[in-house]
Backbone as CSV, one residue per row, in Angstrom:
resi,resn,N_x,N_y,N_z,CA_x,CA_y,CA_z,C_x,C_y,C_z
1,MET,62.823,16.342,10.993,61.735,15.381,11.050,62.235,14.007,11.501
2,ALA,61.354,13.198,12.051,61.717,11.887,12.555,61.978,10.938,11.415
3,ARG,62.791,9.928,11.725,63.128,8.890,10.742,62.539,7.563,11.217
4,ILE,62.546,6.598,10.305,62.077,5.275,10.653,62.845,4.766,11.840
5,PRO,62.181,4.253,12.904,62.912,3.821,14.090,63.908,2.702,13.777
6,GLU,64.985,2.712,14.492,65.960,1.649,14.372,65.349,0.313,14.832
7,ALA,65.756,-0.752,14.157,65.288,-2.074,14.596,65.899,-2.402,15.907
8,GLU,65.063,-2.986,16.785,65.569,-3.500,18.058,66.152,-4.897,17.954
9,ILE,65.703,-5.617,16.927,66.265,-6.919,16.584,66.460,-6.956,15.080
10,ASP,67.602,-7.404,14.654,67.936,-7.520,13.226,67.279,-8.800,12.724
11,VAL,66.174,-8.635,12.013,65.444,-9.809,11.479,66.013,-10.142,10.101
12,ASP,66.629,-11.317,9.994,67.154,-11.746,8.692,66.594,-13.135,8.428
13,LEU,66.935,-13.673,7.254,66.405,-14.951,6.860,66.876,-16.073,7.734
14,ASP,68.122,-15.988,8.271,68.586,-17.017,9.177,67.720,-17.117,10.440
15,LEU,67.368,-15.926,10.987,66.512,-15.929,12.153,65.161,-16.543,11.855
16,VAL,64.532,-16.186,10.755,63.236,-16.699,10.407,63.322,-18.228,10.205
17,ARG,64.390,-18.663,9.552,64.549,-20.087,9.342,64.640,-20.820,10.675
18,ARG,65.407,-20.302,11.625,65.537,-20.927,12.936,64.182,-21.005,13.627
19,LEU,63.401,-19.967,13.566,62.095,-19.967,14.210,61.179,-21.023,13.556
20,LEU,61.180,-21.096,12.275,60.361,-22.066,11.571,60.825,-23.499,11.945
21,GLU,62.125,-23.738,11.958,62.616,-25.081,12.275,62.199,-25.540,13.667
22,ARG,62.103,-24.545,14.604,61.761,-24.884,15.978,60.249,-25.068,16.121
23,GLN,59.442,-24.222,15.458,57.991,-24.222,15.778,57.124,-24.736,14.614
24,HIS,57.583,-24.616,13.386,56.767,-25.074,12.244,57.740,-25.739,11.250
25,PRO,58.327,-26.877,11.612,59.375,-27.456,10.814,58.927,-27.871,9.425
26,ASP,57.636,-28.125,9.243,57.194,-28.510,7.872,57.301,-27.345,6.885
27,LEU,57.489,-26.126,7.393,57.581,-24.950,6.495,59.044,-24.498,6.344
28,ALA,59.916,-25.055,7.103,61.282,-24.499,7.218,62.097,-24.622,5.940
29,ALA,61.801,-25.573,5.112,62.564,-25.777,3.888,62.072,-24.975,2.706
30,LEU,60.980,-24.229,2.843,60.470,-23.455,1.755,61.388,-22.291,1.411
31,PRO,61.481,-21.882,0.185,62.338,-20.712,-0.172,61.803,-19.450,0.497
32,MET,62.750,-18.555,0.849,62.379,-17.318,1.518,63.069,-16.135,0.886
33,THR,62.363,-15.012,0.862,62.961,-13.727,0.476,62.330,-12.663,1.321
34,ILE,63.075,-11.634,1.640,62.544,-10.479,2.378,61.729,-9.626,1.406
35,ALA,60.442,-9.529,1.662,59.543,-8.760,0.752,59.399,-7.315,1.160
36,ALA,59.493,-7.034,2.455,59.328,-5.649,2.949,59.958,-5.568,4.317
37,ASN,60.508,-4.379,4.600,61.135,-4.091,5.897,60.585,-2.760,6.336
38,GLY,59.562,-2.787,7.167,58.824,-1.572,7.480,59.203,-0.939,8.822
39,TRP,58.356,-0.032,9.277,58.582,0.647,10.543,58.645,-0.367,11.720
40,ASP,57.711,-1.286,11.679,57.535,-2.180,12.822,57.794,-3.656,12.529
41,ASN,57.573,-4.060,11.294,57.655,-5.532,10.982,58.458,-5.762,9.719
42,VAL,59.002,-6.961,9.639,59.589,-7.446,8.415,58.629,-8.491,7.838
43,MET,58.426,-8.436,6.520,57.584,-9.390,5.844,58.486,-10.273,4.967
44,VAL,58.485,-11.564,5.217,59.312,-12.506,4.491,58.387,-13.427,3.698
45,ARG,58.579,-13.407,2.364,57.787,-14.314,1.561,58.288,-15.743,1.761
46,LEU,57.361,-16.675,1.929,57.681,-18.027,2.284,57.028,-18.979,1.230
47,GLY,57.841,-19.517,0.344,57.282,-20.308,-0.750,56.459,-19.401,-1.638
48,ASP,55.488,-20.003,-2.313,54.631,-19.277,-3.231,53.407,-18.652,-2.567
49,ASP,52.970,-19.242,-1.444,51.629,-18.890,-0.959,51.591,-18.309,0.441
50,LEU,52.745,-18.237,1.119,52.757,-17.821,2.538,53.753,-16.642,2.720
51,ALA,53.631,-16.019,3.900,54.583,-14.991,4.298,54.712,-15.045,5.818
52,VAL,55.878,-14.681,6.303,56.112,-14.553,7.751,56.061,-13.075,8.088
53,ARG,55.243,-12.716,9.042,55.114,-11.348,9.509,55.773,-11.298,10.855
54,ILE,56.911,-10.618,11.001,57.699,-10.745,12.222,58.142,-9.383,12.694
55,PRO,57.899,-9.055,13.953,58.306,-7.693,14.455,59.778,-7.462,14.502
56,ARG,60.160,-6.222,14.253,61.530,-5.774,14.438,61.662,-4.859,15.628
57,ARG,60.495,-4.500,16.225,60.496,-3.674,17.477,59.455,-4.238,18.387
58,ALA,59.700,-4.010,19.694,58.819,-4.582,20.731,57.417,-4.090,20.599
59,VAL,57.197,-2.820,20.248,55.854,-2.265,20.141,54.998,-3.047,19.145
60,ALA,55.647,-3.615,18.129,54.902,-4.311,17.103,54.446,-5.670,17.559
61,ALA,55.111,-6.265,18.520,54.776,-7.600,18.988,53.341,-7.638,19.521
62,ARG,52.966,-6.591,20.234,51.605,-6.509,20.791,50.580,-6.384,19.666
63,LEU,50.968,-5.698,18.587,50.059,-5.534,17.457,49.857,-6.833,16.696
64,VAL,50.925,-7.623,16.571,50.794,-8.941,15.958,49.872,-9.842,16.792
65,GLU,49.977,-9.774,18.139,49.110,-10.538,18.964,47.658,-10.142,18.796
66,HIS,47.397,-8.808,18.530,46.026,-8.350,18.290,45.493,-9.009,17.019
67,GLU,46.308,-9.059,15.995,45.860,-9.701,14.730,45.567,-11.194,14.944
68,GLN,46.416,-11.847,15.730,46.182,-13.278,15.998,44.859,-13.484,16.780
69,GLN,44.575,-12.533,17.647,43.371,-12.655,18.468,42.100,-12.399,17.669
70,VAL,42.133,-11.370,16.805,40.907,-10.803,16.295,40.608,-11.246,14.839
71,LEU,41.606,-11.393,13.970,41.330,-11.616,12.600,40.559,-12.912,12.306
72,PRO,40.776,-14.014,13.040,39.939,-15.184,12.789,38.481,-14.941,13.017
73,ARG,38.136,-14.002,13.877,36.725,-13.679,14.139,36.145,-12.814,13.023
74,LEU,36.962,-11.899,12.470,36.435,-10.872,11.573,36.426,-11.296,10.125
75,ALA,37.307,-12.173,9.708,37.546,-12.445,8.309,36.270,-12.821,7.530
76,SER,35.458,-13.671,8.152,34.269,-14.174,7.446,33.217,-13.095,7.188
77,ARG,33.321,-11.982,7.930,32.365,-10.898,7.782,32.725,-9.939,6.663
78,LEU,33.939,-9.992,6.168,34.449,-8.960,5.305,34.462,-9.378,3.830
79,PRO,34.183,-8.493,2.930,34.133,-8.839,1.484,35.489,-8.748,0.827
80,LEU,36.560,-8.530,1.585,37.908,-8.508,1.062,38.769,-9.518,1.795
81,ASP,39.893,-9.906,1.156,40.859,-10.744,1.848,41.492,-9.964,2.985
82,VAL,41.748,-10.655,4.089,42.486,-10.106,5.223,43.499,-11.166,5.628
83,PRO,44.619,-10.742,6.247,45.712,-11.678,6.544,45.527,-12.487,7.821
84,VAL,44.541,-13.413,7.779,44.336,-14.250,8.952,45.537,-15.173,9.123
85,PRO,46.174,-15.211,10.303,47.313,-16.078,10.491,46.927,-17.523,10.280
86,VAL,47.773,-18.241,9.545,47.590,-19.668,9.345,48.448,-20.476,10.322
87,ARG,49.478,-19.856,10.841,50.312,-20.411,11.910,50.684,-19.284,12.852
88,VAL,50.846,-19.608,14.122,51.213,-18.633,15.129,52.596,-18.959,15.642
89,GLY,53.421,-17.924,15.774,54.732,-18.053,16.325,54.809,-17.494,17.726
90,ARG,55.592,-18.144,18.572,55.718,-17.710,19.953,57.180,-17.336,20.266
91,PRO,57.392,-16.600,21.359,58.779,-16.238,21.752,59.633,-17.493,21.997
92,THR,60.910,-17.319,21.792,61.879,-18.389,22.042,63.058,-17.741,22.773
93,PRO,64.033,-18.549,23.203,65.213,-17.976,23.854,66.004,-17.043,22.988
94,PHE,65.880,-17.133,21.632,66.666,-16.304,20.760,65.822,-15.273,20.028
95,TYR,64.498,-15.219,20.284,63.634,-14.207,19.712,62.489,-13.978,20.671
96,PRO,62.214,-12.745,21.155,61.370,-12.556,22.335,59.876,-12.330,22.056
97,TRP,59.418,-12.274,20.816,58.058,-11.789,20.563,57.227,-12.740,19.740
98,ALA,55.910,-12.473,19.696,55.012,-13.234,18.852,55.255,-12.858,17.381
99,TRP,54.902,-13.812,16.479,55.042,-13.588,15.039,54.031,-14.494,14.360
100,SER,53.776,-14.295,13.079,52.729,-15.017,12.403,53.211,-15.496,11.018
101,VAL,52.593,-16.604,10.587,52.634,-17.013,9.177,51.263,-16.712,8.613
102,VAL,51.256,-15.926,7.518,49.997,-15.502,6.936,49.974,-15.861,5.475
103,PRO,48.805,-15.835,4.813,48.779,-16.071,3.372,49.479,-14.940,2.634
104,TRP,50.182,-15.263,1.560,50.762,-14.274,0.690,49.678,-13.781,-0.266
105,ARG,49.500,-12.466,-0.329,48.494,-11.891,-1.219,49.192,-11.196,-2.369
106,ASP,48.879,-11.608,-3.579,49.412,-10.916,-4.747,48.712,-9.554,-4.880
107,GLY,49.367,-8.646,-5.494,48.806,-7.340,-5.644,49.775,-6.247,-5.187
108,ALA,49.518,-5.047,-5.549,50.383,-3.899,-5.155,49.661,-3.067,-4.149
109,ALA,50.420,-2.467,-3.259,49.823,-1.499,-2.327,49.193,-0.384,-3.103
110,ALA,47.966,0.030,-2.650,47.233,1.043,-3.364,47.960,2.369,-3.404
111,ALA,48.850,2.592,-2.455,49.606,3.844,-2.422,50.425,4.092,-3.676
112,TYR,50.706,3.054,-4.448,51.550,3.208,-5.609,50.743,3.356,-6.890
113,SER,49.414,3.518,-6.753,48.595,3.864,-7.914,48.065,5.268,-7.695
114,PRO,47.814,6.031,-8.768,47.286,7.418,-8.641,45.927,7.440,-7.961
115,ALA,45.690,8.496,-7.243,44.469,8.575,-6.471,43.234,8.526,-7.377
116,HIS,43.326,9.090,-8.583,42.144,9.073,-9.494,41.817,7.664,-9.890
117,GLU,42.842,6.779,-9.990,42.561,5.354,-10.326,41.954,4.675,-9.108
118,ARG,42.322,5.037,-7.928,41.765,4.417,-6.715,40.294,4.732,-6.573
119,ASP,39.872,5.872,-7.158,38.451,6.255,-7.077,37.525,5.149,-7.604
120,ALA,38.017,4.327,-8.510,37.218,3.306,-9.135,36.700,2.241,-8.135
121,TRP,37.447,2.100,-7.015,37.016,1.099,-6.049,36.640,1.733,-4.689
122,ALA,36.244,3.001,-4.700,35.803,3.623,-3.502,34.634,2.941,-2.831
123,GLU,33.659,2.465,-3.638,32.548,1.766,-3.063,32.921,0.417,-2.449
124,GLN,33.933,-0.213,-3.060,34.405,-1.477,-2.478,34.944,-1.262,-1.033
125,LEU,35.713,-0.206,-0.862,36.278,0.059,0.463,35.139,0.434,1.409
126,ALA,34.170,1.200,0.937,33.039,1.562,1.792,32.310,0.293,2.261
127,ASP,32.081,-0.649,1.351,31.418,-1.889,1.691,32.192,-2.645,2.784
128,ALA,33.511,-2.690,2.591,34.370,-3.434,3.526,34.320,-2.806,4.901
129,LEU,34.428,-1.486,4.992,34.413,-0.823,6.292,33.040,-0.915,6.942
130,ALA,32.012,-0.796,6.127,30.652,-0.922,6.698,30.445,-2.335,7.272
131,ALA,30.992,-3.338,6.614,30.885,-4.729,7.119,31.703,-4.882,8.377
132,LEU,32.821,-4.218,8.454,33.668,-4.302,9.667,33.047,-3.588,10.879
133,HIS,32.409,-2.443,10.606,31.936,-1.564,11.664,30.626,-2.055,12.286
134,VAL,30.776,-3.114,13.091,29.630,-3.660,13.859,30.067,-3.667,15.308
135,PRO,29.110,-3.814,16.221,29.491,-3.805,17.637,30.600,-4.801,17.977
136,ALA,31.618,-4.272,18.658,32.817,-5.102,18.917,32.615,-5.979,20.115
137,ASP,33.402,-7.030,20.210,33.374,-7.909,21.335,33.985,-7.200,22.569
138,ALA,33.610,-7.680,23.722,34.033,-7.033,24.951,35.531,-7.093,25.145
139,ASP,36.205,-8.096,24.551,37.647,-8.213,24.717,38.433,-7.623,23.589
140,ALA,37.818,-6.703,22.820,38.547,-6.047,21.749,39.806,-5.380,22.282
141,PRO,40.932,-5.408,21.575,42.150,-4.785,22.044,41.961,-3.302,22.305
142,ALA,42.515,-2.836,23.369,42.509,-1.416,23.682,43.537,-0.698,22.811
143,ASN,43.230,0.533,22.456,44.183,1.322,21.675,44.032,2.776,22.097
144,PRO,45.078,3.355,22.696,44.943,4.688,23.218,44.927,5.793,22.186
145,VAL,45.200,5.460,20.873,45.305,6.518,19.879,44.422,6.285,18.651
146,ARG,43.598,5.283,18.654,42.663,5.005,17.574,41.263,4.734,18.136
147,GLY,40.263,5.325,17.477,38.888,5.042,17.908,38.457,5.785,19.171
148,VAL,39.372,6.589,19.727,39.091,7.253,21.005,38.490,8.628,20.741
149,PRO,37.926,9.294,21.750,37.379,10.635,21.525,38.493,11.596,21.112
150,LEU,38.205,12.400,20.139,39.203,13.380,19.640,39.642,14.319,20.702
151,ALA,38.777,14.631,21.600,39.098,15.591,22.688,40.375,15.185,23.437
152,GLY,40.577,13.906,23.579,41.759,13.431,24.297,43.005,13.370,23.461
153,ARG,42.882,13.643,22.130,44.022,13.591,21.246,44.394,14.966,20.690
154,VAL,43.569,15.988,20.942,43.775,17.279,20.293,45.173,17.804,20.519
155,ASP,45.607,17.843,21.798,46.923,18.453,22.089,48.030,17.753,21.340
156,ALA,48.046,16.418,21.371,49.136,15.673,20.722,49.094,15.858,19.204
157,ILE,47.878,15.901,18.620,47.831,16.107,17.204,48.245,17.510,16.802
158,ARG,47.773,18.525,17.545,48.121,19.888,17.221,49.637,20.117,17.327
159,ALA,50.264,19.426,18.279,51.704,19.609,18.498,52.504,19.117,17.261
160,ARG,51.932,18.230,16.495,52.637,17.743,15.294,52.473,18.671,14.116
161,MET,51.540,19.582,14.181,51.227,20.421,13.034,52.119,21.651,12.957
162,THR,53.372,21.389,12.670,54.386,22.391,12.549,55.524,21.853,11.707
163,GLY,56.222,22.746,11.037,57.431,22.328,10.349,57.235,21.810,8.935
164,PHE,55.994,21.876,8.418,55.774,21.458,7.025,54.858,22.482,6.395
165,ALA,54.834,22.548,5.086,54.076,23.524,4.323,52.606,23.421,4.678
166,ARG,51.963,24.557,4.941,50.556,24.712,5.224,50.150,24.084,6.547
167,ALA,51.083,23.918,7.451,50.797,23.317,8.741,49.767,24.170,9.530
168,GLY,49.884,25.500,9.443,48.911,26.357,10.121,47.521,26.195,9.591
169,GLU,47.392,26.110,8.272,46.077,25.857,7.659,45.477,24.555,8.117
170,LEU,46.304,23.527,8.151,45.864,22.211,8.549,45.423,22.194,10.008
171,ARG,46.115,22.925,10.838,45.751,22.989,12.247,44.390,23.704,12.409
172,ALA,44.147,24.727,11.668,42.877,25.415,11.736,41.750,24.500,11.258
173,ALA,41.957,23.759,10.178,40.957,22.833,9.682,40.719,21.709,10.724
174,PHE,41.767,21.226,11.306,41.613,20.235,12.343,40.809,20.726,13.519
175,ASP,41.114,21.914,14.005,40.374,22.463,15.151,38.917,22.637,14.830
176,ARG,38.611,23.057,13.618,37.197,23.198,13.233,36.458,21.891,13.277
177,ASP,37.039,20.851,12.646,36.348,19.573,12.570,36.354,18.804,13.859
178,ALA,37.420,18.951,14.632,37.519,18.204,15.917,36.486,18.715,16.926
179,ALA,35.894,19.874,16.681,34.856,20.395,17.576,33.516,19.749,17.342
180,ALA,33.401,18.843,16.374,32.128,18.126,16.113,31.717,17.356,17.309
181,PRO,30.420,17.077,17.468,29.955,16.249,18.602,30.683,14.921,18.633
182,ALA,30.988,14.468,19.836,31.679,13.212,20.061,30.788,12.019,19.751
183,TYR,31.437,10.918,19.424,30.720,9.676,19.189,30.189,9.132,20.525
184,THR,28.917,8.806,20.558,28.285,8.283,21.750,27.674,6.944,21.567
185,GLY,27.896,6.331,20.389,27.289,5.049,20.092,28.043,3.873,20.661
186,THR,27.575,2.677,20.338,28.233,1.434,20.759,29.632,1.407,20.154
187,PRO,30.663,1.011,20.893,31.981,0.847,20.303,31.941,-0.224,19.163
188,LEU,32.404,0.175,17.995,32.402,-0.700,16.838,33.807,-1.178,16.551
189,TRP,33.894,-2.383,15.952,35.171,-2.834,15.446,35.727,-1.802,14.451
190,ILE,36.966,-1.465,14.585,37.657,-0.599,13.580,39.027,-1.147,13.231
191,HIS,39.428,-0.914,12.017,40.766,-1.364,11.538,41.820,-0.578,12.256
192,GLY,41.666,0.724,12.329,42.606,1.583,13.059,43.628,2.292,12.195
193,ASP,43.922,1.755,11.010,44.958,2.365,10.165,44.752,2.080,8.711
194,PRO,43.584,2.401,8.169,43.313,2.011,6.745,43.766,3.082,5.769
195,HIS,45.064,3.202,5.605,45.598,4.121,4.583,46.072,3.303,3.368
196,PRO,46.413,3.939,2.272,46.620,3.181,1.055,47.810,2.229,1.017
197,LEU,48.728,2.301,1.953,49.770,1.288,2.061,49.240,-0.002,2.692
198,ASN,48.064,0.083,3.291,47.455,-1.106,3.948,46.296,-1.624,3.159
199,MET,46.255,-1.312,1.877,45.230,-1.804,0.934,45.985,-2.394,-0.266
200,LEU,45.573,-3.548,-0.721,46.154,-4.151,-1.919,45.163,-4.091,-3.050
201,CYS,45.644,-3.783,-4.252,44.736,-3.759,-5.391,45.423,-4.497,-6.564
202,ARG,44.576,-4.982,-7.473,45.026,-5.679,-8.642,44.030,-5.536,-9.765
203,ASP,44.487,-5.243,-10.961,43.599,-5.076,-12.138,42.456,-4.090,-11.859
204,GLY,42.833,-2.994,-11.194,41.845,-1.912,-11.008,40.853,-2.135,-9.926
205,ALA,41.027,-3.147,-9.131,40.053,-3.454,-8.020,40.823,-3.587,-6.690
206,LEU,40.118,-3.279,-5.622,40.647,-3.522,-4.274,40.477,-4.984,-3.943
207,THR,41.573,-5.614,-3.473,41.532,-7.051,-3.238,41.748,-7.406,-1.772
208,ALA,42.417,-6.604,-0.987,42.743,-6.999,0.385,42.943,-5.781,1.234
209,LEU,42.616,-5.911,2.509,42.880,-4.945,3.567,43.817,-5.629,4.553
210,ILE,44.994,-5.039,4.763,46.033,-5.674,5.536,46.414,-4.822,6.742
211,ASP,47.341,-5.341,7.548,47.921,-4.674,8.702,46.851,-4.204,9.684
212,PHE,46.277,-5.170,10.380,45.247,-4.894,11.396,45.835,-4.766,12.788
213,GLY,47.106,-4.385,12.871,47.725,-4.280,14.216,47.049,-3.290,15.143
214,ASP,46.463,-2.226,14.569,45.781,-1.226,15.407,44.325,-1.524,15.626
215,VAL,43.895,-2.698,15.299,42.472,-3.055,15.431,42.013,-2.792,16.887
216,THR,40.794,-2.226,16.998,40.291,-1.882,18.317,38.773,-1.645,18.180
217,ALA,38.187,-1.194,19.285,36.797,-0.834,19.315,36.640,0.661,19.583
218,GLY,35.669,1.302,18.920,35.462,2.677,19.182,34.724,3.390,18.095
219,ASP,35.118,4.671,17.821,34.465,5.547,16.883,34.869,5.192,15.467
220,PRO,33.929,4.836,14.582,34.279,4.467,13.210,34.865,5.624,12.402
221,ALA,34.733,6.858,12.891,35.290,7.993,12.177,36.799,7.834,11.959
222,THR,37.481,7.141,12.880,38.909,6.961,12.681,39.211,6.277,11.354
223,ASP,38.448,5.229,11.051,38.601,4.529,9.780,38.168,5.328,8.599
224,LEU,37.115,6.126,8.762,36.542,6.857,7.647,37.436,7.985,7.178
225,ALA,38.463,8.272,7.924,39.489,9.210,7.398,40.077,8.697,6.132
226,ALA,39.978,7.400,5.846,40.482,6.843,4.570,39.849,7.553,3.395
227,ALA,38.685,8.146,3.501,38.072,8.828,2.361,38.962,9.982,1.874
228,TRP,39.655,10.647,2.773,40.510,11.785,2.424,41.922,11.294,2.114
229,MET,42.313,10.193,2.726,43.677,9.702,2.566,43.854,8.928,1.248
230,THR,42.749,8.453,0.680,42.845,7.492,-0.443,42.330,8.049,-1.761
231,PHE,41.313,8.894,-1.755,40.582,9.219,-2.959,40.678,10.684,-3.296
232,THR,40.267,11.025,-4.500,39.973,12.414,-4.852,38.546,12.753,-4.438
233,ALA,38.129,13.999,-4.700,36.817,14.393,-4.272,35.712,13.489,-4.943
234,ARG,35.969,13.075,-6.166,35.015,12.189,-6.854,34.876,10.848,-6.138
235,GLY,35.948,10.221,-5.875,35.905,8.941,-5.174,35.384,9.090,-3.773
236,ARG,35.755,10.147,-3.095,35.304,10.361,-1.739,33.789,10.505,-1.681
237,ALA,33.187,11.179,-2.639,31.737,11.329,-2.671,31.060,9.978,-2.842
238,ALA,31.624,9.130,-3.724,31.044,7.774,-3.898,31.264,6.980,-2.610
239,PHE,32.380,7.114,-1.966,32.637,6.402,-0.693,31.612,6.807,0.367
240,ILE,31.430,8.124,0.527,30.530,8.625,1.578,29.111,8.175,1.327
241,ASP,28.663,8.302,0.066,27.309,7.861,-0.260,27.101,6.348,0.031
242,ARG,28.090,5.589,-0.398,27.938,4.118,-0.219,27.993,3.733,1.225
243,TYR,28.941,4.272,1.977,29.024,3.943,3.373,27.791,4.357,4.143
244,THR,27.284,5.523,3.858,26.076,6.014,4.511,24.921,5.073,4.249
245,THR,24.831,4.506,3.079,23.773,3.547,2.746,23.991,2.218,3.428
246,MET,25.248,1.771,3.512,25.536,0.424,3.976,25.845,0.303,5.456
247,ALA,26.086,1.392,6.148,26.458,1.330,7.545,25.375,0.559,8.346
248,ARG,25.882,-0.287,9.220,24.960,-1.175,9.984,24.254,-0.437,11.122
249,THR,24.824,0.689,11.565,24.205,1.411,12.618,24.102,2.904,12.190
250,GLY,23.008,3.577,12.589,22.818,4.947,12.277,23.910,5.848,12.848
251,ASP,24.506,5.348,13.981,25.583,6.115,14.627,26.786,6.281,13.725
252,GLY,26.970,5.414,12.739,28.176,5.407,11.975,28.162,6.267,10.775
253,ALA,27.060,6.991,10.455,27.003,7.685,9.183,26.341,9.071,9.297
254,ASP,26.280,9.667,10.478,25.658,10.967,10.539,26.688,12.087,10.179
255,ALA,26.211,13.302,10.124,27.055,14.434,9.639,28.268,14.630,10.591
256,ALA,28.066,14.479,11.891,29.164,14.669,12.824,30.245,13.616,12.614
257,THR,29.874,12.401,12.230,30.870,11.396,11.943,31.823,11.813,10.841
258,TRP,31.279,12.428,9.750,32.161,12.828,8.657,33.043,14.018,9.036
259,LEU,32.589,14.880,9.935,33.453,15.952,10.404,34.587,15.376,11.237
260,ARG,34.254,14.397,12.112,35.333,13.805,12.905,36.280,13.024,11.981
261,ALA,35.734,12.373,10.949,36.576,11.619,10.009,37.571,12.565,9.337
262,ARG,37.103,13.729,8.942,38.043,14.684,8.316,39.088,15.187,9.288
263,ALA,38.680,15.341,10.557,39.624,15.718,11.588,40.688,14.649,11.776
264,TRP,40.252,13.370,11.781,41.229,12.256,11.910,42.146,12.276,10.697
265,ALA,41.631,12.551,9.521,42.458,12.608,8.323,43.518,13.664,8.451
266,ALA,43.148,14.833,8.950,44.112,15.925,9.187,45.188,15.459,10.164
267,GLY,44.765,14.770,11.232,45.730,14.296,12.198,46.692,13.251,11.606
268,MET,46.147,12.359,10.791,47.004,11.376,10.124,47.996,12.049,9.163
269,ALA,47.503,13.060,8.434,48.373,13.778,7.534,49.543,14.400,8.320
270,SER,49.260,14.982,9.455,50.307,15.630,10.209,51.356,14.607,10.705
271,SER,50.909,13.442,11.051,51.825,12.396,11.500,52.746,11.985,10.331
272,MET,52.155,11.778,9.153,52.945,11.366,8.022,53.900,12.450,7.555
273,LEU,53.481,13.703,7.610,54.321,14.787,7.137,55.409,15.158,8.126
274,SER,55.237,14.818,9.367,56.248,15.145,10.383,57.159,13.962,10.736
275,ALA,56.915,12.802,10.159,57.708,11.631,10.557,58.004,10.690,9.388
276,SER,58.126,11.227,8.206,58.260,10.329,7.053,59.324,10.821,6.053
277,ASP,60.333,11.518,6.565,61.333,12.083,5.626,62.134,10.961,4.934
278,ASP,62.134,9.757,5.469,62.830,8.663,4.814,61.879,7.564,4.384
279,HIS,60.585,7.893,4.226,59.576,6.963,3.734,58.747,7.701,2.712
280,ALA,59.161,7.598,1.460,58.539,8.449,0.408,57.039,8.186,0.247
281,ALA,56.640,6.903,0.395,55.214,6.591,0.200,54.339,7.188,1.279
282,LEU,54.796,7.130,2.546,54.001,7.728,3.625,53.969,9.246,3.463
283,ALA,55.091,9.854,3.069,55.102,11.299,2.857,54.108,11.674,1.762
284,ALA,54.046,10.892,0.696,53.133,11.182,-0.398,51.676,11.056,0.054
285,ILE,51.379,10.047,0.877,50.025,9.977,1.428,49.702,11.195,2.265
286,GLY,50.686,11.650,3.063,50.467,12.831,3.882,50.158,14.048,3.045
287,ARG,50.960,14.265,1.971,50.713,15.405,1.086,49.354,15.337,0.400
288,HIS,48.961,14.147,-0.063,47.694,13.951,-0.684,46.544,14.276,0.282
289,THR,46.640,13.759,1.495,45.619,13.952,2.478,45.447,15.407,2.844
290,LEU,46.602,16.132,3.029,46.540,17.545,3.344,45.836,18.297,2.242
291,ALA,46.141,17.969,0.986,45.467,18.680,-0.128,43.983,18.387,-0.161
292,GLN,43.625,17.129,0.121,42.179,16.775,0.093,41.416,17.514,1.217
293,VAL,42.042,17.536,2.387,41.393,18.227,3.540,41.226,19.718,3.290
294,LEU,42.269,20.350,2.716,42.287,21.777,2.601,41.685,22.297,1.296
295,ASP,41.813,21.586,0.234,41.461,22.158,-1.068,40.318,21.529,-1.782
296,ALA,40.041,20.259,-1.472,38.954,19.586,-2.227,37.579,19.957,-1.658
297,PRO,36.535,19.890,-2.471,35.185,20.176,-1.952,34.809,19.205,-0.825
């Protein structure tokens, strides 16, 4: 199985300090600690209230630019906190990509709480996605793997469905659901990657939706895969009922949408199970999603 990609640039505190000194010197003296070192980005806590989100690979720089472009437009529409950049970083002679200073959000990633506890805020997530899923602006970032017709992704997704337990069953379930009618409505704003590592919760409530790098326009079913990735059958039922009630367009809540959403969930599970041997939280989300797709009502 694949491992977390090697960093193309070693992001350390000295590099972040140099960038701040050059572009945002009023922030450069704040204390810093590395809070997370992920697949694509390093998150550096900056003082008490800020964080620096800085790519470690070239592919992530484009995603940071998408957040800088889109989040200021979307934040006021959403009932959750989102990481709107408060400062923008640009390439320099010693660092080649865009980066951002964002608010620091207290809370833990939802992936680290049991799924049955996450059920308590299923309706909150449904409200947030329903608020997000409105007709997108014409300049919405393009994304070849999110929000697109499933017909164009079938071969790539099926190719990943091997080498892990119950892969054949998952492939059959995916094939069944991916045959649902395609989305023909207006392209809607979508988050693109709303799994439990990209949700923050505190005191039993959902507080923030983060990591909008895959934000794009298209089929909302991509985001609605979160119902299988995040909840048990109980929470998923509450999520589906609430979203169906709150969706701003009829296109976003019909029966075919939920079949496509489950197909997207199967596809996400295959990605996590085939490429997360050194990322325990992603692997756990993959196993949970597979079980929800195959075994839950």
